[in-house]
mmCIF file of C-alpha atoms in Angstrom:
data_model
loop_
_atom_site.group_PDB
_atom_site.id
_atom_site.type_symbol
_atom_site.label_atom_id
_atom_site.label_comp_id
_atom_site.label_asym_id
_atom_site.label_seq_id
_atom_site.Cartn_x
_atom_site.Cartn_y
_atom_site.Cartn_z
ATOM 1 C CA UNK Z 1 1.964 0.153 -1.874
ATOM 2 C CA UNK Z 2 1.145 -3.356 -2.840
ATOM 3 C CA UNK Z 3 4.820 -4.147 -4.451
ATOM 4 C CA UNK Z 4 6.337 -6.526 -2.223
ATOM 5 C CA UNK Z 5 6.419 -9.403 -4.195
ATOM 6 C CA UNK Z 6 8.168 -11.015 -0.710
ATOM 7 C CA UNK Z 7 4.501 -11.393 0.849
ATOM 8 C CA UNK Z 8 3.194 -14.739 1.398
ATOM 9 C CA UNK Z 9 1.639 -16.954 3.512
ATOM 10 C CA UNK Z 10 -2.258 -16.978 5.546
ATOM 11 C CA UNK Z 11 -3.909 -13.644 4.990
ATOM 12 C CA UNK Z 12 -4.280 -11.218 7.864
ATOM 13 C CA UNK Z 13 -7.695 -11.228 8.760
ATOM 14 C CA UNK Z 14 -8.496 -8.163 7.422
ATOM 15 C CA UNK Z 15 -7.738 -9.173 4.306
ATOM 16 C CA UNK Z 16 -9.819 -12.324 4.586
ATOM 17 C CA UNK Z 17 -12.526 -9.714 5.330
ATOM 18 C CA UNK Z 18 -12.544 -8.367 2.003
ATOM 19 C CA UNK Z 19 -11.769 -11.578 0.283
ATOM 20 C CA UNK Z 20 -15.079 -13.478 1.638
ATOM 21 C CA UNK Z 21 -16.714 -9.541 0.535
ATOM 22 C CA UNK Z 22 -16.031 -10.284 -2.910
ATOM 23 C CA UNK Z 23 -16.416 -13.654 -3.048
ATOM 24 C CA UNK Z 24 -20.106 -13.668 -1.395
ATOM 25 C CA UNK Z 25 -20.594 -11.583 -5.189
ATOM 26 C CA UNK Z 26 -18.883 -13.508 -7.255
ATOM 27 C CA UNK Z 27 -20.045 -16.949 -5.770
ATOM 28 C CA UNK Z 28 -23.845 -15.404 -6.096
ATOM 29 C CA UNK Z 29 -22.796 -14.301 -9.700
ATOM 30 C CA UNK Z 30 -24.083 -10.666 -9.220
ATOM 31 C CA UNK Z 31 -22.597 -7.508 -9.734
ATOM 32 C CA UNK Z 32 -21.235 -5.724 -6.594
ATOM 33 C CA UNK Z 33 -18.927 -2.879 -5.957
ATOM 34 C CA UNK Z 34 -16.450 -3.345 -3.175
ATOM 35 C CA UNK Z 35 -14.076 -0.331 -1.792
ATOM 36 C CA UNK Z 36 -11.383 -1.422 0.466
ATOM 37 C CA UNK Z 37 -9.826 1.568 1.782
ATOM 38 C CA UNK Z 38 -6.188 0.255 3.498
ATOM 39 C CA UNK Z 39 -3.446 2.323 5.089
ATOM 40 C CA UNK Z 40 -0.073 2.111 2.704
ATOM 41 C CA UNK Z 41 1.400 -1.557 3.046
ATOM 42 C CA UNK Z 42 -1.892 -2.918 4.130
ATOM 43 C CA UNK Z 43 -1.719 -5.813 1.754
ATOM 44 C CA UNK Z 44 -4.449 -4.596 -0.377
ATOM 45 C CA UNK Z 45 -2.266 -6.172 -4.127
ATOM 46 C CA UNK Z 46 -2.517 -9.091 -2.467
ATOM 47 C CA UNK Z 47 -6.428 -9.124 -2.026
ATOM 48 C CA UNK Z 48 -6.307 -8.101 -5.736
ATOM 49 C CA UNK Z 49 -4.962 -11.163 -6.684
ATOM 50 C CA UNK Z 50 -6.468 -13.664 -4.508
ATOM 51 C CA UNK Z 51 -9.574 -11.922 -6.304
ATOM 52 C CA UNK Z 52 -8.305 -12.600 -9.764
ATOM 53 C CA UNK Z 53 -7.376 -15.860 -8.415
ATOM 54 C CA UNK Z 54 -11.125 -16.664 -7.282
ATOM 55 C CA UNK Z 55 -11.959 -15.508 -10.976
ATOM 56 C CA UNK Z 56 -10.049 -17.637 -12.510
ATOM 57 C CA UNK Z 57 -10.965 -20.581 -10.763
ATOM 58 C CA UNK Z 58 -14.589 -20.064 -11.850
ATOM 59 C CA UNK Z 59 -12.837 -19.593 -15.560
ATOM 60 C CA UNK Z 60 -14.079 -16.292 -15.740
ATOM 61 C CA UNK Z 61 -11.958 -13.210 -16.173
ATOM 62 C CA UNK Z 62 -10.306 -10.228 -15.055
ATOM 63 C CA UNK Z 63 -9.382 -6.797 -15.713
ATOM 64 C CA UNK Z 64 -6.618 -5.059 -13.224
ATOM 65 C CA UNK Z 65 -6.567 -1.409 -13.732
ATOM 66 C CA UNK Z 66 -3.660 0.359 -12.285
ATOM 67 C CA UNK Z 67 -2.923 4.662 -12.602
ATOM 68 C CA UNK Z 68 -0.423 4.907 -14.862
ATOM 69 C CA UNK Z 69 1.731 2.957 -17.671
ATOM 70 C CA UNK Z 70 5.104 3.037 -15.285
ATOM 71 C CA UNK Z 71 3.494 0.830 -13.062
ATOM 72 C CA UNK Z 72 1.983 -1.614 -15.124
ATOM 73 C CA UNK Z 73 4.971 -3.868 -15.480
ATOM 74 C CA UNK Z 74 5.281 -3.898 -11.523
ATOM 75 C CA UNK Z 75 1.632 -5.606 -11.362
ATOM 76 C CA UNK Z 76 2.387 -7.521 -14.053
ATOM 77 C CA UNK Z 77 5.049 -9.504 -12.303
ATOM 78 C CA UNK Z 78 3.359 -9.556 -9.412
ATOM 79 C CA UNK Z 79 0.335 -11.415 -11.554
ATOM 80 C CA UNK Z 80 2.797 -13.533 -13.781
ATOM 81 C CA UNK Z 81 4.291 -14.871 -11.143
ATOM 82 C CA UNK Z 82 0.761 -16.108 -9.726
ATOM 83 C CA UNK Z 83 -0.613 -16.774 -13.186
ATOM 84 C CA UNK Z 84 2.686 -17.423 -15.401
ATOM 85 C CA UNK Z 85 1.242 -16.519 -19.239
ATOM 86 C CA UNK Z 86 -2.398 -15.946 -18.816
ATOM 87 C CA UNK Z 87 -1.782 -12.465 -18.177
ATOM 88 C CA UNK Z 88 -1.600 -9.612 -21.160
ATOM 89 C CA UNK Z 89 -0.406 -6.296 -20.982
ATOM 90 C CA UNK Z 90 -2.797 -3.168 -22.438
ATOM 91 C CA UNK Z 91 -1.657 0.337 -22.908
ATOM 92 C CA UNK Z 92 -0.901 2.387 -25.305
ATOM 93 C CA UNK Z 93 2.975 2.044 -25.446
ATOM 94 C CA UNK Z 94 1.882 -1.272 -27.832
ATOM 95 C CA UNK Z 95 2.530 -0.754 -31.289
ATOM 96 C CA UNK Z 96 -0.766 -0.751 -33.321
ATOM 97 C CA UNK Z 97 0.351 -4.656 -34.196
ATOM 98 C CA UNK Z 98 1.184 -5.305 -31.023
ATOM 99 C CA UNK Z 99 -2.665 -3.622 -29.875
ATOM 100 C CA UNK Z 100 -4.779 -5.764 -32.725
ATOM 101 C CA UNK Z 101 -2.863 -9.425 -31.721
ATOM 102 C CA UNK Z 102 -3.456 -8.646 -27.845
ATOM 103 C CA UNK Z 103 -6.574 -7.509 -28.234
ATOM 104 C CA UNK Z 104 -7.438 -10.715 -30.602
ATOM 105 C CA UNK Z 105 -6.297 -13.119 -28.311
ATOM 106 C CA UNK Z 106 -7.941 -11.564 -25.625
ATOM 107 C CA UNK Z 107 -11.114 -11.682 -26.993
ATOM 108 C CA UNK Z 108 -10.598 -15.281 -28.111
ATOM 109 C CA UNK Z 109 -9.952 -16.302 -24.313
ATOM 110 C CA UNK Z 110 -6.037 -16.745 -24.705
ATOM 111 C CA UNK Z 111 -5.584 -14.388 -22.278
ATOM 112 C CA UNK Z 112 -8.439 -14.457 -19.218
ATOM 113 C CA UNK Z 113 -6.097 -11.391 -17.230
ATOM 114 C CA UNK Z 114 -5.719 -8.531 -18.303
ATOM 115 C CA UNK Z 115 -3.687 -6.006 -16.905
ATOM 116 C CA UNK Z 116 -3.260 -2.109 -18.070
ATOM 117 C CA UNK Z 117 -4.235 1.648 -17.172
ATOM 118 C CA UNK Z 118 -7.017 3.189 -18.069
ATOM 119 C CA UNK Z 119 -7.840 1.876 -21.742
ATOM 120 C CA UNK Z 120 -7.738 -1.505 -20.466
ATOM 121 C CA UNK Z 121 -10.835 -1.034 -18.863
ATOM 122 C CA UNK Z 122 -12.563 -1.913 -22.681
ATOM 123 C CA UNK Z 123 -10.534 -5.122 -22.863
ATOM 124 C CA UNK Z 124 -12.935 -7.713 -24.344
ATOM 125 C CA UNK Z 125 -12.342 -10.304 -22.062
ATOM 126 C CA UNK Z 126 -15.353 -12.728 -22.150
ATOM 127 C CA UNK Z 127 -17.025 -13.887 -19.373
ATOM 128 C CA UNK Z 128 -15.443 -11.419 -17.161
ATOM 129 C CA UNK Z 129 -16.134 -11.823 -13.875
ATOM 130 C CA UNK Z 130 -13.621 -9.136 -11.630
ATOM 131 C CA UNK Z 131 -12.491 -5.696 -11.967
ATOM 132 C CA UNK Z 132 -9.759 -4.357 -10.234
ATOM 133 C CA UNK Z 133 -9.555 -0.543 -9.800
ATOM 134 C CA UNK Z 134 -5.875 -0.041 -8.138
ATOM 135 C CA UNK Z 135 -5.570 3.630 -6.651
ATOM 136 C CA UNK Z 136 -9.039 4.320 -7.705
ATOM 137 C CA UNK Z 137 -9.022 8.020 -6.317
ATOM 138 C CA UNK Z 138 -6.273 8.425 -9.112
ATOM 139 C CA UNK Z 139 -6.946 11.647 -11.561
ATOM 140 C CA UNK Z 140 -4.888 9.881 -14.432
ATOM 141 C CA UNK Z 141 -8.121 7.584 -14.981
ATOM 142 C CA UNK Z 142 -10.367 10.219 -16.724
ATOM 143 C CA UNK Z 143 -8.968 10.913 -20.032
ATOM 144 C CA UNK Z 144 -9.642 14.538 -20.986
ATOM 145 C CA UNK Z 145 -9.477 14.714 -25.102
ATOM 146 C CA UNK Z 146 -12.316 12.556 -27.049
ATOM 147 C CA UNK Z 147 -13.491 9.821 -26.096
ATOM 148 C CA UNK Z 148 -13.892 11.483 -22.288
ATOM 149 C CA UNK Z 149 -14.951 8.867 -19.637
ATOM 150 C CA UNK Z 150 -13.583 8.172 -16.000
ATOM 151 C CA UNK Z 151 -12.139 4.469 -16.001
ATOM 152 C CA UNK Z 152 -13.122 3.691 -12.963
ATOM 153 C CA UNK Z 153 -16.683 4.540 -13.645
ATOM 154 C CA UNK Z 154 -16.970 2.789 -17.045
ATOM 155 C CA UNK Z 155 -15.486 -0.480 -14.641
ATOM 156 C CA UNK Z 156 -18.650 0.475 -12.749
ATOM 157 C CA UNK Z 157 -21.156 0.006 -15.420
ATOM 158 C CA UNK Z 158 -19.339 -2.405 -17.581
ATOM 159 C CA UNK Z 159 -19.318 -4.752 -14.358
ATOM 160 C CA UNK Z 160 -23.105 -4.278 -13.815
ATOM 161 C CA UNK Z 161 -23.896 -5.318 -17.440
ATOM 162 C CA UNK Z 162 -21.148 -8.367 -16.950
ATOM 163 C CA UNK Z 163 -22.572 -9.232 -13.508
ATOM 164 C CA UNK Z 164 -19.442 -8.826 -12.075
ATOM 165 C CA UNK Z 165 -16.966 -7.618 -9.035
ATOM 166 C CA UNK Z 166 -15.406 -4.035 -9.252
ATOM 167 C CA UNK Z 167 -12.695 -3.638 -6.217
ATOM 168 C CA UNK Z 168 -11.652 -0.212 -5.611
ATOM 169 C CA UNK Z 169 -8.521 0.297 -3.433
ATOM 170 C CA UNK Z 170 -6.670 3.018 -2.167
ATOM 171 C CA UNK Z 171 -5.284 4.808 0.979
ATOM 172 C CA UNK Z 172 -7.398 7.863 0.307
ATOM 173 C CA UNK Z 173 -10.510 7.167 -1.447
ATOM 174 C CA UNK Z 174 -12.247 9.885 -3.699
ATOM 175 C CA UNK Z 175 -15.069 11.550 -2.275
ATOM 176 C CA UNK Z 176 -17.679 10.206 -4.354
ATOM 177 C CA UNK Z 177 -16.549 6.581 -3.814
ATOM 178 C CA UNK Z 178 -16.760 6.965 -0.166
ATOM 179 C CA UNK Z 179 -19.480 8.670 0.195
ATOM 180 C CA UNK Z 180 -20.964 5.829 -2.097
ATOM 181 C CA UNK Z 181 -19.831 3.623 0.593
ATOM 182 C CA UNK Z 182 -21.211 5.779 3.525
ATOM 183 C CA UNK Z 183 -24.314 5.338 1.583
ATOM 184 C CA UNK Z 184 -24.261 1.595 1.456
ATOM 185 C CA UNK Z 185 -24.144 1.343 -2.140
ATOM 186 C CA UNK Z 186 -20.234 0.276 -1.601
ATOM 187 C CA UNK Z 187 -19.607 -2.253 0.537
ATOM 188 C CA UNK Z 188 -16.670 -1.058 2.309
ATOM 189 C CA UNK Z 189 -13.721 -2.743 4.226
ATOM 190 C CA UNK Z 190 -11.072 -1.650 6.128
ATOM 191 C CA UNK Z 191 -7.706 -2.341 6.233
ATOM 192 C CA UNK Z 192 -6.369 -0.167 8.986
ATOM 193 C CA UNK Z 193 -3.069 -2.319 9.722
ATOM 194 C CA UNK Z 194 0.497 -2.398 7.844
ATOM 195 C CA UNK Z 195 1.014 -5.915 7.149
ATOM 196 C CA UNK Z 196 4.763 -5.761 8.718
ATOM 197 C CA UNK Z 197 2.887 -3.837 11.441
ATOM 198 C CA UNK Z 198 5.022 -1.112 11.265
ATOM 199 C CA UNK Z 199 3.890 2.801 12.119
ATOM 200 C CA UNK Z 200 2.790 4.838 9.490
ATOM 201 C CA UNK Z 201 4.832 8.169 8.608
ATOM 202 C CA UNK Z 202 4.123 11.170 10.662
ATOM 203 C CA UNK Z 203 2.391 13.766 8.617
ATOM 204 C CA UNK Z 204 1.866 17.164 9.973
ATOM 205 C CA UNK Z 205 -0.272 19.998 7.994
ATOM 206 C CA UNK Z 206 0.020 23.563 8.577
ATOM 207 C CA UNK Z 207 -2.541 26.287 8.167
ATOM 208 C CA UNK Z 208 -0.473 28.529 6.055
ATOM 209 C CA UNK Z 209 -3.127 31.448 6.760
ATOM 210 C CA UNK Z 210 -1.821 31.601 10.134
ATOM 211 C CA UNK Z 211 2.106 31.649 9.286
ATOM 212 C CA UNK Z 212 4.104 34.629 9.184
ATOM 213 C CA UNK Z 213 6.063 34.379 5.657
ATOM 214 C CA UNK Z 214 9.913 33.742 5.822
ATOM 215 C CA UNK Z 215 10.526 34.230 2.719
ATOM 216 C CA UNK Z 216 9.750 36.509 -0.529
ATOM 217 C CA UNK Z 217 7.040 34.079 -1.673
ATOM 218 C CA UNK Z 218 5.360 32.973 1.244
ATOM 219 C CA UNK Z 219 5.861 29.032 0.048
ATOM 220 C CA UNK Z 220 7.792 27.958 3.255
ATOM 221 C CA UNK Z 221 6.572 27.935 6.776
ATOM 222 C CA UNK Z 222 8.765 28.153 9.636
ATOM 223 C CA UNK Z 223 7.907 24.977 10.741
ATOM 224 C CA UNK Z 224 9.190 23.704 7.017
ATOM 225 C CA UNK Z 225 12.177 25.925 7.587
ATOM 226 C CA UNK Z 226 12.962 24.617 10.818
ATOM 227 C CA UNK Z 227 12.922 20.894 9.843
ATOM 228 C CA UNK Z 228 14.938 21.850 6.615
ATOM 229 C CA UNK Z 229 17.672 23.529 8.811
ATOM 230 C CA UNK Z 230 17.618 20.474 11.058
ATOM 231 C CA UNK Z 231 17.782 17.958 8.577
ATOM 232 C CA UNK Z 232 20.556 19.428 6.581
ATOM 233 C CA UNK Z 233 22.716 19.986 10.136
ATOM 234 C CA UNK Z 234 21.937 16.327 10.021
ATOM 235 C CA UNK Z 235 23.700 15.824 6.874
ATOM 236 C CA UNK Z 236 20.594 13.953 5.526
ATOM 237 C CA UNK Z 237 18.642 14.532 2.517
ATOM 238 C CA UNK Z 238 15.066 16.112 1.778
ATOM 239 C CA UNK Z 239 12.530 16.222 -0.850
ATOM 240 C CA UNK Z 240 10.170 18.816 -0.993
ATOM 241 C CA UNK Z 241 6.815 18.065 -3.811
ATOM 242 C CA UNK Z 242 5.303 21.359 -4.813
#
């Protein structure tokens, strides 16, 4: 989601929504945690950076925290082309030069965006002001050797010491961010829409405890092997995640 560099123009309401969410923080200069929870395509990128663009405009910082180092460059050049050079990269592909001159500059305010998985999340950027946790339900944000620590929870607490935004998005929030949210200690938006207003995919789950096994293993269900046989009758292609 979030990719299409193509989107432009007036945001969808929705995403004005969220937008005046944050901003009623960030304008009051308190910390806040805000969870928008938006169907694939919903526009939610572009909420990040009209975030980081609020930020910015208050010359504060931000920190954009996507899952993993293959999509990095992807938000990057969504930001850069926003932001142009005020936006550094953080992960640990850098070279340990490459770390200690990003890091410096950084720190000396060369560089108010910074963009990165997980370790960015300890960028020193001063006066930061936004957080942006992209795919927050993500498992790839809590690093399991030394130090251990969940990303998106050190984004959390750093925030509340900075007095700062943290925006979680994702399709399928984690349970303990929404039930944060249920609880009111999230504020939660929606974003329930596609932004090309297109239909979402059909997805279809079946209770393999009541399926007779058509196979040695028991991994396919009729159903599965159905749709298989049709779509290869079809002459069309299929990708099956295990």
């Amino acid at each position: 989601e979030g990719w299409d560099l193509r989107e432009e123009g007036p945001l969808k309401p929705e995403q004005s929504e969220a937008l005046d969410v944050i901003r009623t923080h960030m304008d009051a200069g308190r910390f806040g945690v805000v969870l928008i929870h938006g169907v694939t395509g919903s526009g939610k990128t572009r909420v990040y950076s009209e975030a980081v663009r609020a930020a910015v405009g208050e010359e504060r910082g931000a920190i954009v925290l996507v899952p993993e180092i293959a999509l990095t460059p992807q938000m990057v050049q969504r930001l850069r082309m926003e932001f142009g050079d005020r936006v550094a990269v953080v992960h640990s592909g850098l070279t340990r030069t490459q770390r200690y001159d990003t890091w410096r500059a950084v720190r000396e305010g060369r560089y108010p965006i910074v963009v990165g998985p997980r370790s960015a999340v300890f960028a020193p950027v001063p006066d930061l002001g936004v957080i942006v946790v992209d795919e927050e339900h993500e498992g790839t944000y809590k690093q399991g050797e030394s130090p251990r620590y969940h990303a998106r929870d050190v984004a959390v607490m750093r925030a509340k010491l900075d007095e700062a935004v943290v925006v979680l998005g994702t399709a399928t929030p984690s349970m303990e961010t929404y039930q944060n949210a249920r609880e009111g200690k999230y504020d939660l938006v929606e974003l329930p829409k596609r932004i090309d207003e297109g239909p979402l995919p059909e997805v279809e789950l079946i209770d393999m405890r009541r399926e007779q096994p058509v196979d040695t293993e028991g991994a396919f269900s009729g159903r599965l092997r159905d749709e298989v046989g049709r779509t290869l009758d079809e002459g069309r292609q299929i990708i099956l995640f295990l």
